[in-house]
């Protein structure tokens, strides 16, 4: 009986410890230390994103890329660190087309004016990404705050850990599982491709040199491929921008999934979702369901993603002034 009692006490203590760790990330974390913080972020986003709606897609992409490397700690923003020099995540191939860094710094500057050294850059990215999607008509999700900023940023880690547009199913499943995300999260978060644009180099191998012998990816709809070759990426070296969800790239809707089922997903990673019966089934269910259902599922997956390996409490730091300095 004594053993059972001690086991019970141990389990209770463990629950308390785990609860305490989780409590560090909570809704309205800045209620006392910077009560206007979230309103300042939302106000800036609501004022500027409608004038540049394409930024919403780049900001949620930045958030995604940040969270997949060392957790959601704003390490993607750093230009230089003592350990990696200027070879930070920002210069890694997956991040070379990221935009919106100046937007994040302008928001951080406003917050520093209101309450210096309080709000982390990691929370700025998380809040800005959510608010930018909402103001363009997309889904809302809860963003608990209290993240702290990381001081380590390596280009090699970003190259290895950010899911690539040319990833096959096994690669994607592994990279997501490494971050505690499942196959449903993979499908749901890929739905963010419903907005924004891509650059030709991220998919032209599918058009011109899929297996290294000048061939085309057979999993890509031939009519769509011909259109891309004729009107968008006229050579393998083209740098043109292409809508990821043609005709609907400014609207957060289910159109992306319909295109994937028609073999018109732009990336190999989009096509990879059809190579598993599990992920294909998720897509079929989403297309048959309502937009509200998609929004609800997207919110759940985003809430999981924006809590990946967060630094809280005394871990990490709060960057002062600008977000790109260690």
mmCIF file of C-alpha atoms in Angstrom:
data_model
loop_
_atom_site.group_PDB
_atom_site.id
_atom_site.type_symbol
_atom_site.label_atom_id
_atom_site.label_comp_id
_atom_site.label_asym_id
_atom_site.label_seq_id
_atom_site.Cartn_x
_atom_site.Cartn_y
_atom_site.Cartn_z
ATOM 1 C CA UNK A 1 0.000 0.000 0.000
ATOM 2 C CA UNK A 2 2.866 2.374 0.828
ATOM 3 C CA UNK A 3 4.262 1.829 -2.645
ATOM 4 C CA UNK A 4 0.927 2.727 -4.169
ATOM 5 C CA UNK A 5 0.734 5.862 -2.002
ATOM 6 C CA UNK A 6 4.225 6.981 -3.047
ATOM 7 C CA UNK A 7 3.411 6.257 -6.693
ATOM 8 C CA UNK A 8 0.259 8.331 -6.390
ATOM 9 C CA UNK A 9 2.143 11.230 -4.828
ATOM 10 C CA UNK A 10 4.798 10.983 -7.557
ATOM 11 C CA UNK A 11 2.162 11.044 -10.292
ATOM 12 C CA UNK A 12 0.494 14.030 -8.662
ATOM 13 C CA UNK A 13 3.797 15.901 -8.477
ATOM 14 C CA UNK A 14 4.492 15.048 -12.107
ATOM 15 C CA UNK A 15 1.082 16.382 -13.106
ATOM 16 C CA UNK A 16 1.730 19.593 -11.192
ATOM 17 C CA UNK A 17 5.137 20.033 -12.835
ATOM 18 C CA UNK A 18 3.759 19.349 -16.310
ATOM 19 C CA UNK A 19 0.840 21.684 -15.651
ATOM 20 C CA UNK A 20 3.219 24.392 -14.514
ATOM 21 C CA UNK A 21 5.334 24.066 -17.666
ATOM 22 C CA UNK A 22 2.255 24.291 -19.859
ATOM 23 C CA UNK A 23 0.870 27.199 -17.857
ATOM 24 C CA UNK A 24 3.871 29.305 -18.899
ATOM 25 C CA UNK A 25 2.219 29.550 -22.317
ATOM 26 C CA UNK A 26 -1.262 30.924 -21.762
ATOM 27 C CA UNK A 27 -3.905 33.195 -23.174
ATOM 28 C CA UNK A 28 -3.343 36.893 -22.412
ATOM 29 C CA UNK A 29 0.107 36.221 -20.973
ATOM 30 C CA UNK A 30 0.880 39.953 -21.175
ATOM 31 C CA UNK A 31 -2.331 41.098 -19.452
ATOM 32 C CA UNK A 32 -0.379 42.685 -16.582
ATOM 33 C CA UNK A 33 3.025 43.399 -18.112
ATOM 34 C CA UNK A 34 1.871 44.842 -21.450
ATOM 35 C CA UNK A 35 -1.933 44.870 -21.521
ATOM 36 C CA UNK A 36 -2.205 46.572 -24.925
ATOM 37 C CA UNK A 37 0.233 44.176 -26.641
ATOM 38 C CA UNK A 38 -2.214 42.052 -28.617
ATOM 39 C CA UNK A 39 -4.323 45.082 -29.595
ATOM 40 C CA UNK A 40 -1.194 46.841 -30.891
ATOM 41 C CA UNK A 41 -0.327 43.818 -33.038
ATOM 42 C CA UNK A 42 -3.861 43.446 -34.324
ATOM 43 C CA UNK A 43 -4.181 47.163 -35.023
ATOM 44 C CA UNK A 44 -1.031 47.264 -37.129
ATOM 45 C CA UNK A 45 -1.991 44.125 -39.041
ATOM 46 C CA UNK A 46 -5.539 45.362 -39.678
ATOM 47 C CA UNK A 47 -4.196 48.666 -40.965
ATOM 48 C CA UNK A 48 -1.530 47.361 -43.337
ATOM 49 C CA UNK A 49 -2.345 43.811 -44.500
ATOM 50 C CA UNK A 50 -5.486 44.802 -46.467
ATOM 51 C CA UNK A 51 -3.198 46.999 -48.587
ATOM 52 C CA UNK A 52 -0.787 44.110 -49.156
ATOM 53 C CA UNK A 53 -2.859 40.924 -48.735
ATOM 54 C CA UNK A 54 -0.169 38.708 -50.282
ATOM 55 C CA UNK A 55 1.865 39.293 -47.117
ATOM 56 C CA UNK A 56 -0.580 37.145 -45.143
ATOM 57 C CA UNK A 57 0.679 34.039 -46.933
ATOM 58 C CA UNK A 58 4.337 34.950 -46.420
ATOM 59 C CA UNK A 59 3.817 35.659 -42.727
ATOM 60 C CA UNK A 60 2.134 32.332 -41.991
ATOM 61 C CA UNK A 61 4.909 30.645 -43.988
ATOM 62 C CA UNK A 62 7.495 32.420 -41.832
ATOM 63 C CA UNK A 63 5.684 31.178 -38.718
ATOM 64 C CA UNK A 64 5.654 27.628 -40.075
ATOM 65 C CA UNK A 65 9.364 27.685 -40.968
ATOM 66 C CA UNK A 66 10.246 29.173 -37.596
ATOM 67 C CA UNK A 67 8.381 26.538 -35.586
ATOM 68 C CA UNK A 68 9.898 23.611 -37.480
ATOM 69 C CA UNK A 69 13.449 24.556 -36.437
ATOM 70 C CA UNK A 70 14.151 24.671 -32.682
ATOM 71 C CA UNK A 71 10.484 25.380 -32.014
ATOM 72 C CA UNK A 72 8.572 28.664 -32.262
ATOM 73 C CA UNK A 73 11.392 30.876 -30.991
ATOM 74 C CA UNK A 74 11.927 33.497 -33.733
ATOM 75 C CA UNK A 75 15.290 31.948 -34.615
ATOM 76 C CA UNK A 76 14.312 32.376 -38.276
ATOM 77 C CA UNK A 77 14.700 36.155 -37.886
ATOM 78 C CA UNK A 78 18.316 36.235 -36.741
ATOM 79 C CA UNK A 79 20.951 37.670 -39.092
ATOM 80 C CA UNK A 80 23.942 36.641 -36.985
ATOM 81 C CA UNK A 81 24.706 34.552 -33.916
ATOM 82 C CA UNK A 82 27.891 33.959 -31.977
ATOM 83 C CA UNK A 83 27.821 30.239 -32.780
ATOM 84 C CA UNK A 84 26.862 30.239 -36.471
ATOM 85 C CA UNK A 85 28.021 33.668 -37.617
ATOM 86 C CA UNK A 86 25.934 34.789 -40.568
ATOM 87 C CA UNK A 87 24.982 31.213 -41.535
ATOM 88 C CA UNK A 88 21.616 31.472 -39.797
ATOM 89 C CA UNK A 89 18.277 29.924 -40.717
ATOM 90 C CA UNK A 90 17.432 33.003 -42.755
ATOM 91 C CA UNK A 91 20.040 32.177 -45.436
ATOM 92 C CA UNK A 92 19.048 28.500 -45.792
ATOM 93 C CA UNK A 93 17.508 27.587 -49.150
ATOM 94 C CA UNK A 94 13.965 27.032 -47.756
ATOM 95 C CA UNK A 95 14.004 30.551 -46.274
ATOM 96 C CA UNK A 96 15.587 32.531 -49.092
ATOM 97 C CA UNK A 97 12.165 33.473 -50.474
ATOM 98 C CA UNK A 98 10.672 34.428 -47.104
ATOM 99 C CA UNK A 99 9.383 37.993 -46.903
ATOM 100 C CA UNK A 100 7.892 40.143 -44.172
ATOM 101 C CA UNK A 101 10.885 40.498 -41.847
ATOM 102 C CA UNK A 102 10.542 44.288 -41.860
ATOM 103 C CA UNK A 103 6.831 43.927 -41.032
ATOM 104 C CA UNK A 104 7.691 41.907 -37.913
ATOM 105 C CA UNK A 105 10.291 44.478 -36.863
ATOM 106 C CA UNK A 106 7.859 47.367 -37.244
ATOM 107 C CA UNK A 107 5.389 45.593 -34.960
ATOM 108 C CA UNK A 108 8.183 44.836 -32.479
ATOM 109 C CA UNK A 109 9.188 48.523 -32.532
ATOM 110 C CA UNK A 110 5.652 49.570 -31.593
ATOM 111 C CA UNK A 111 5.619 47.078 -28.729
ATOM 112 C CA UNK A 112 9.029 48.248 -27.504
ATOM 113 C CA UNK A 113 7.703 51.813 -27.377
ATOM 114 C CA UNK A 114 4.740 50.661 -25.293
ATOM 115 C CA UNK A 115 6.562 48.246 -22.956
ATOM 116 C CA UNK A 116 10.309 47.799 -23.547
ATOM 117 C CA UNK A 117 11.785 44.325 -23.274
ATOM 118 C CA UNK A 118 8.518 42.540 -22.500
ATOM 119 C CA UNK A 119 7.014 40.980 -25.646
ATOM 120 C CA UNK A 120 9.081 38.350 -27.448
ATOM 121 C CA UNK A 121 9.688 38.271 -31.175
ATOM 122 C CA UNK A 122 8.405 34.672 -31.125
ATOM 123 C CA UNK A 123 5.032 35.869 -29.876
ATOM 124 C CA UNK A 124 5.042 38.675 -32.441
ATOM 125 C CA UNK A 125 5.421 36.153 -35.282
ATOM 126 C CA UNK A 126 2.687 33.908 -33.842
ATOM 127 C CA UNK A 127 0.209 36.755 -33.349
ATOM 128 C CA UNK A 128 0.956 38.497 -36.642
ATOM 129 C CA UNK A 129 0.518 35.261 -38.621
ATOM 130 C CA UNK A 130 -2.885 34.588 -37.061
ATOM 131 C CA UNK A 131 -4.133 38.175 -37.352
ATOM 132 C CA UNK A 132 -2.958 38.461 -40.973
ATOM 133 C CA UNK A 133 -4.939 35.361 -41.973
ATOM 134 C CA UNK A 134 -8.029 36.558 -40.091
ATOM 135 C CA UNK A 135 -8.018 40.053 -41.626
ATOM 136 C CA UNK A 136 -7.905 38.539 -45.124
ATOM 137 C CA UNK A 137 -11.007 36.458 -44.357
ATOM 138 C CA UNK A 138 -9.370 33.248 -43.155
ATOM 139 C CA UNK A 139 -9.804 31.183 -39.984
ATOM 140 C CA UNK A 140 -9.159 32.310 -36.405
ATOM 141 C CA UNK A 141 -7.161 30.219 -33.962
ATOM 142 C CA UNK A 142 -6.136 30.678 -30.366
ATOM 143 C CA UNK A 143 -2.606 31.973 -29.771
ATOM 144 C CA UNK A 144 -1.509 31.516 -26.166
ATOM 145 C CA UNK A 145 1.520 33.699 -25.462
ATOM 146 C CA UNK A 146 4.593 33.609 -23.259
ATOM 147 C CA UNK A 147 7.096 32.276 -25.816
ATOM 148 C CA UNK A 148 10.675 33.418 -25.400
ATOM 149 C CA UNK A 149 13.229 33.985 -28.126
ATOM 150 C CA UNK A 150 16.029 31.613 -29.068
ATOM 151 C CA UNK A 151 19.644 32.664 -29.588
ATOM 152 C CA UNK A 152 20.749 29.735 -31.773
ATOM 153 C CA UNK A 153 20.060 29.727 -35.504
ATOM 154 C CA UNK A 154 21.738 27.409 -38.014
ATOM 155 C CA UNK A 155 21.172 27.294 -41.767
ATOM 156 C CA UNK A 156 21.969 23.562 -41.804
ATOM 157 C CA UNK A 157 19.137 22.819 -39.353
ATOM 158 C CA UNK A 158 16.615 24.740 -41.453
ATOM 159 C CA UNK A 159 17.705 22.855 -44.569
ATOM 160 C CA UNK A 160 17.260 19.531 -42.773
ATOM 161 C CA UNK A 161 14.066 20.219 -40.825
ATOM 162 C CA UNK A 162 11.792 22.520 -42.861
ATOM 163 C CA UNK A 163 9.499 20.294 -44.982
ATOM 164 C CA UNK A 164 10.617 20.864 -48.601
ATOM 165 C CA UNK A 165 8.322 21.413 -51.601
ATOM 166 C CA UNK A 166 9.962 18.398 -53.275
ATOM 167 C CA UNK A 167 9.440 16.107 -50.283
ATOM 168 C CA UNK A 168 7.849 12.692 -50.778
ATOM 169 C CA UNK A 169 5.316 11.219 -48.389
ATOM 170 C CA UNK A 170 7.853 9.444 -46.187
ATOM 171 C CA UNK A 171 9.947 12.598 -45.812
ATOM 172 C CA UNK A 172 6.918 14.720 -44.935
ATOM 173 C CA UNK A 173 5.532 12.164 -42.483
ATOM 174 C CA UNK A 174 8.897 11.961 -40.703
ATOM 175 C CA UNK A 175 9.490 15.711 -40.505
ATOM 176 C CA UNK A 176 5.998 16.318 -39.138
ATOM 177 C CA UNK A 177 6.203 13.416 -36.679
ATOM 178 C CA UNK A 178 9.515 14.800 -35.400
ATOM 179 C CA UNK A 179 7.555 17.861 -34.270
ATOM 180 C CA UNK A 180 4.654 15.962 -32.727
ATOM 181 C CA UNK A 181 2.363 16.489 -35.712
ATOM 182 C CA UNK A 182 0.392 13.671 -37.316
ATOM 183 C CA UNK A 183 -0.846 12.915 -40.833
ATOM 184 C CA UNK A 184 -4.038 14.887 -40.317
ATOM 185 C CA UNK A 185 -1.948 17.912 -39.326
ATOM 186 C CA UNK A 186 0.134 17.396 -42.474
ATOM 187 C CA UNK A 187 -2.962 17.549 -44.666
ATOM 188 C CA UNK A 188 -4.576 20.426 -42.774
ATOM 189 C CA UNK A 189 -1.466 22.622 -42.597
ATOM 190 C CA UNK A 190 -0.741 21.970 -46.284
ATOM 191 C CA UNK A 191 -4.084 23.694 -46.808
ATOM 192 C CA UNK A 192 -2.300 27.003 -46.216
ATOM 193 C CA UNK A 193 -1.186 26.595 -49.857
ATOM 194 C CA UNK A 194 -4.661 27.872 -50.684
ATOM 195 C CA UNK A 195 -3.182 31.386 -50.502
ATOM 196 C CA UNK A 196 -0.010 32.942 -51.808
ATOM 197 C CA UNK A 197 2.495 32.377 -54.587
ATOM 198 C CA UNK A 198 5.480 30.154 -55.327
ATOM 199 C CA UNK A 199 8.643 30.688 -57.345
ATOM 200 C CA UNK A 200 9.377 28.505 -60.371
ATOM 201 C CA UNK A 201 12.595 26.941 -58.978
ATOM 202 C CA UNK A 202 10.568 25.213 -56.242
ATOM 203 C CA UNK A 203 8.786 23.005 -58.780
ATOM 204 C CA UNK A 204 10.284 23.322 -62.303
ATOM 205 C CA UNK A 205 12.050 19.964 -61.988
ATOM 206 C CA UNK A 206 8.545 18.466 -62.192
ATOM 207 C CA UNK A 207 8.142 20.123 -65.587
ATOM 208 C CA UNK A 208 11.541 19.668 -67.190
ATOM 209 C CA UNK A 209 13.795 17.172 -65.421
ATOM 210 C CA UNK A 210 11.906 15.034 -62.936
ATOM 211 C CA UNK A 211 14.224 12.024 -62.893
ATOM 212 C CA UNK A 212 17.278 13.666 -64.430
ATOM 213 C CA UNK A 213 16.611 12.690 -68.045
ATOM 214 C CA UNK A 214 14.599 15.731 -69.202
ATOM 215 C CA UNK A 215 11.244 14.206 -68.320
ATOM 216 C CA UNK A 216 8.046 15.466 -66.700
ATOM 217 C CA UNK A 217 6.505 14.279 -63.418
ATOM 218 C CA UNK A 218 3.797 11.788 -64.438
ATOM 219 C CA UNK A 219 1.821 12.573 -61.276
ATOM 220 C CA UNK A 220 1.268 16.157 -62.490
ATOM 221 C CA UNK A 221 -1.787 16.731 -64.682
ATOM 222 C CA UNK A 222 -0.422 17.047 -68.237
ATOM 223 C CA UNK A 223 -2.710 19.915 -69.242
ATOM 224 C CA UNK A 224 -1.728 21.907 -66.149
ATOM 225 C CA UNK A 225 1.935 21.162 -66.798
ATOM 226 C CA UNK A 226 1.656 22.365 -70.390
ATOM 227 C CA UNK A 227 0.027 25.587 -69.200
ATOM 228 C CA UNK A 228 2.803 26.198 -66.658
ATOM 229 C CA UNK A 229 5.462 25.643 -69.320
ATOM 230 C CA UNK A 230 3.794 27.912 -71.847
ATOM 231 C CA UNK A 231 2.730 30.777 -69.609
ATOM 232 C CA UNK A 232 4.705 30.736 -66.377
ATOM 233 C CA UNK A 233 7.945 28.779 -66.097
ATOM 234 C CA UNK A 234 9.173 28.761 -69.692
ATOM 235 C CA UNK A 235 12.475 27.172 -68.739
ATOM 236 C CA UNK A 236 13.914 25.246 -65.816
ATOM 237 C CA UNK A 237 15.751 28.417 -64.750
ATOM 238 C CA UNK A 238 12.707 30.692 -64.783
ATOM 239 C CA UNK A 239 12.160 32.853 -61.685
ATOM 240 C CA UNK A 240 8.521 33.757 -62.326
ATOM 241 C CA UNK A 241 6.000 33.787 -59.481
ATOM 242 C CA UNK A 242 3.069 31.381 -59.763
ATOM 243 C CA UNK A 243 -0.188 31.230 -57.811
ATOM 244 C CA UNK A 244 -0.312 28.091 -55.648
ATOM 245 C CA UNK A 245 -4.115 28.010 -55.892
ATOM 246 C CA UNK A 246 -4.837 29.521 -59.348
ATOM 247 C CA UNK A 247 -7.923 31.720 -59.463
ATOM 248 C CA UNK A 248 -8.334 31.618 -55.691
ATOM 249 C CA UNK A 249 -4.911 32.468 -54.305
ATOM 250 C CA UNK A 250 -6.189 35.348 -52.170
ATOM 251 C CA UNK A 251 -9.023 33.351 -50.617
ATOM 252 C CA UNK A 252 -8.602 30.893 -47.749
ATOM 253 C CA UNK A 253 -10.862 28.143 -49.042
ATOM 254 C CA UNK A 254 -11.056 24.470 -50.061
ATOM 255 C CA UNK A 255 -9.976 25.079 -53.669
ATOM 256 C CA UNK A 256 -6.424 23.894 -52.989
ATOM 257 C CA UNK A 257 -7.641 20.429 -51.988
ATOM 258 C CA UNK A 258 -9.828 20.168 -55.096
ATOM 259 C CA UNK A 259 -6.798 20.952 -57.239
ATOM 260 C CA UNK A 260 -4.691 18.350 -55.422
ATOM 261 C CA UNK A 261 -7.329 15.682 -56.169
ATOM 262 C CA UNK A 262 -7.152 16.721 -59.854
ATOM 263 C CA UNK A 263 -3.355 16.245 -59.752
ATOM 264 C CA UNK A 264 -2.877 20.001 -60.044
ATOM 265 C CA UNK A 265 -1.024 20.616 -56.796
ATOM 266 C CA UNK A 266 2.019 22.716 -57.656
ATOM 267 C CA UNK A 267 4.628 20.962 -55.503
ATOM 268 C CA UNK A 268 5.783 17.375 -55.240
ATOM 269 C CA UNK A 269 4.789 17.648 -51.574
ATOM 270 C CA UNK A 270 1.211 18.409 -52.678
ATOM 271 C CA UNK A 271 1.153 15.383 -54.967
ATOM 272 C CA UNK A 272 2.650 13.264 -52.160
ATOM 273 C CA UNK A 273 -0.578 13.686 -50.184
ATOM 274 C CA UNK A 274 -2.307 11.423 -52.719
ATOM 275 C CA UNK A 275 0.241 8.611 -52.366
ATOM 276 C CA UNK A 276 -1.072 7.599 -48.937
ATOM 277 C CA UNK A 277 -4.585 6.244 -48.563
ATOM 278 C CA UNK A 278 -4.802 7.960 -45.168
ATOM 279 C CA UNK A 279 -3.964 11.460 -46.360
ATOM 280 C CA UNK A 280 -5.967 11.034 -49.570
ATOM 281 C CA UNK A 281 -8.970 10.100 -47.439
ATOM 282 C CA UNK A 282 -8.518 13.211 -45.272
ATOM 283 C CA UNK A 283 -8.512 15.379 -48.415
ATOM 284 C CA UNK A 284 -11.626 13.699 -49.778
ATOM 285 C CA UNK A 285 -13.420 14.281 -46.478
ATOM 286 C CA UNK A 286 -12.384 17.935 -46.395
ATOM 287 C CA UNK A 287 -13.641 18.562 -49.935
ATOM 288 C CA UNK A 288 -16.948 16.880 -49.117
ATOM 289 C CA UNK A 289 -17.301 18.919 -45.933
ATOM 290 C CA UNK A 290 -17.946 22.567 -45.182
ATOM 291 C CA UNK A 291 -15.567 25.518 -45.126
ATOM 292 C CA UNK A 292 -16.414 25.896 -41.445
ATOM 293 C CA UNK A 293 -15.184 22.359 -40.804
ATOM 294 C CA UNK A 294 -11.888 23.123 -42.585
ATOM 295 C CA UNK A 295 -11.462 26.299 -40.545
ATOM 296 C CA UNK A 296 -12.086 24.394 -37.302
ATOM 297 C CA UNK A 297 -9.563 21.714 -38.240
ATOM 298 C CA UNK A 298 -7.032 24.295 -39.371
ATOM 299 C CA UNK A 299 -7.360 26.084 -36.042
ATOM 300 C CA UNK A 300 -6.669 22.848 -34.125
ATOM 301 C CA UNK A 301 -3.557 22.073 -36.162
ATOM 302 C CA UNK A 302 -2.239 25.629 -35.922
ATOM 303 C CA UNK A 303 -2.686 25.571 -32.148
ATOM 304 C CA UNK A 304 -0.582 22.415 -32.054
ATOM 305 C CA UNK A 305 2.047 23.857 -34.371
ATOM 306 C CA UNK A 306 2.442 27.179 -32.591
ATOM 307 C CA UNK A 307 3.277 25.326 -29.362
ATOM 308 C CA UNK A 308 6.123 23.216 -30.812
ATOM 309 C CA UNK A 309 9.144 23.182 -28.471
ATOM 310 C CA UNK A 310 8.385 26.634 -27.111
ATOM 311 C CA UNK A 311 10.825 28.291 -24.742
ATOM 312 C CA UNK A 312 9.109 29.651 -21.635
ATOM 313 C CA UNK A 313 9.871 30.777 -18.105
ATOM 314 C CA UNK A 314 13.600 31.378 -17.740
ATOM 315 C CA UNK A 315 14.546 29.572 -20.967
ATOM 316 C CA UNK A 316 15.529 31.763 -23.903
ATOM 317 C CA UNK A 317 15.419 35.563 -23.866
ATOM 318 C CA UNK A 318 13.345 38.567 -24.861
ATOM 319 C CA UNK A 319 15.136 40.327 -27.698
ATOM 320 C CA UNK A 320 15.432 44.054 -27.192
ATOM 321 C CA UNK A 321 14.572 46.628 -29.832
ATOM 322 C CA UNK A 322 14.898 44.708 -33.114
ATOM 323 C CA UNK A 323 14.117 41.040 -33.739
ATOM 324 C CA UNK A 324 17.014 40.233 -36.068
ATOM 325 C CA UNK A 325 19.727 40.708 -33.415
ATOM 326 C CA UNK A 326 20.732 38.021 -30.918
#
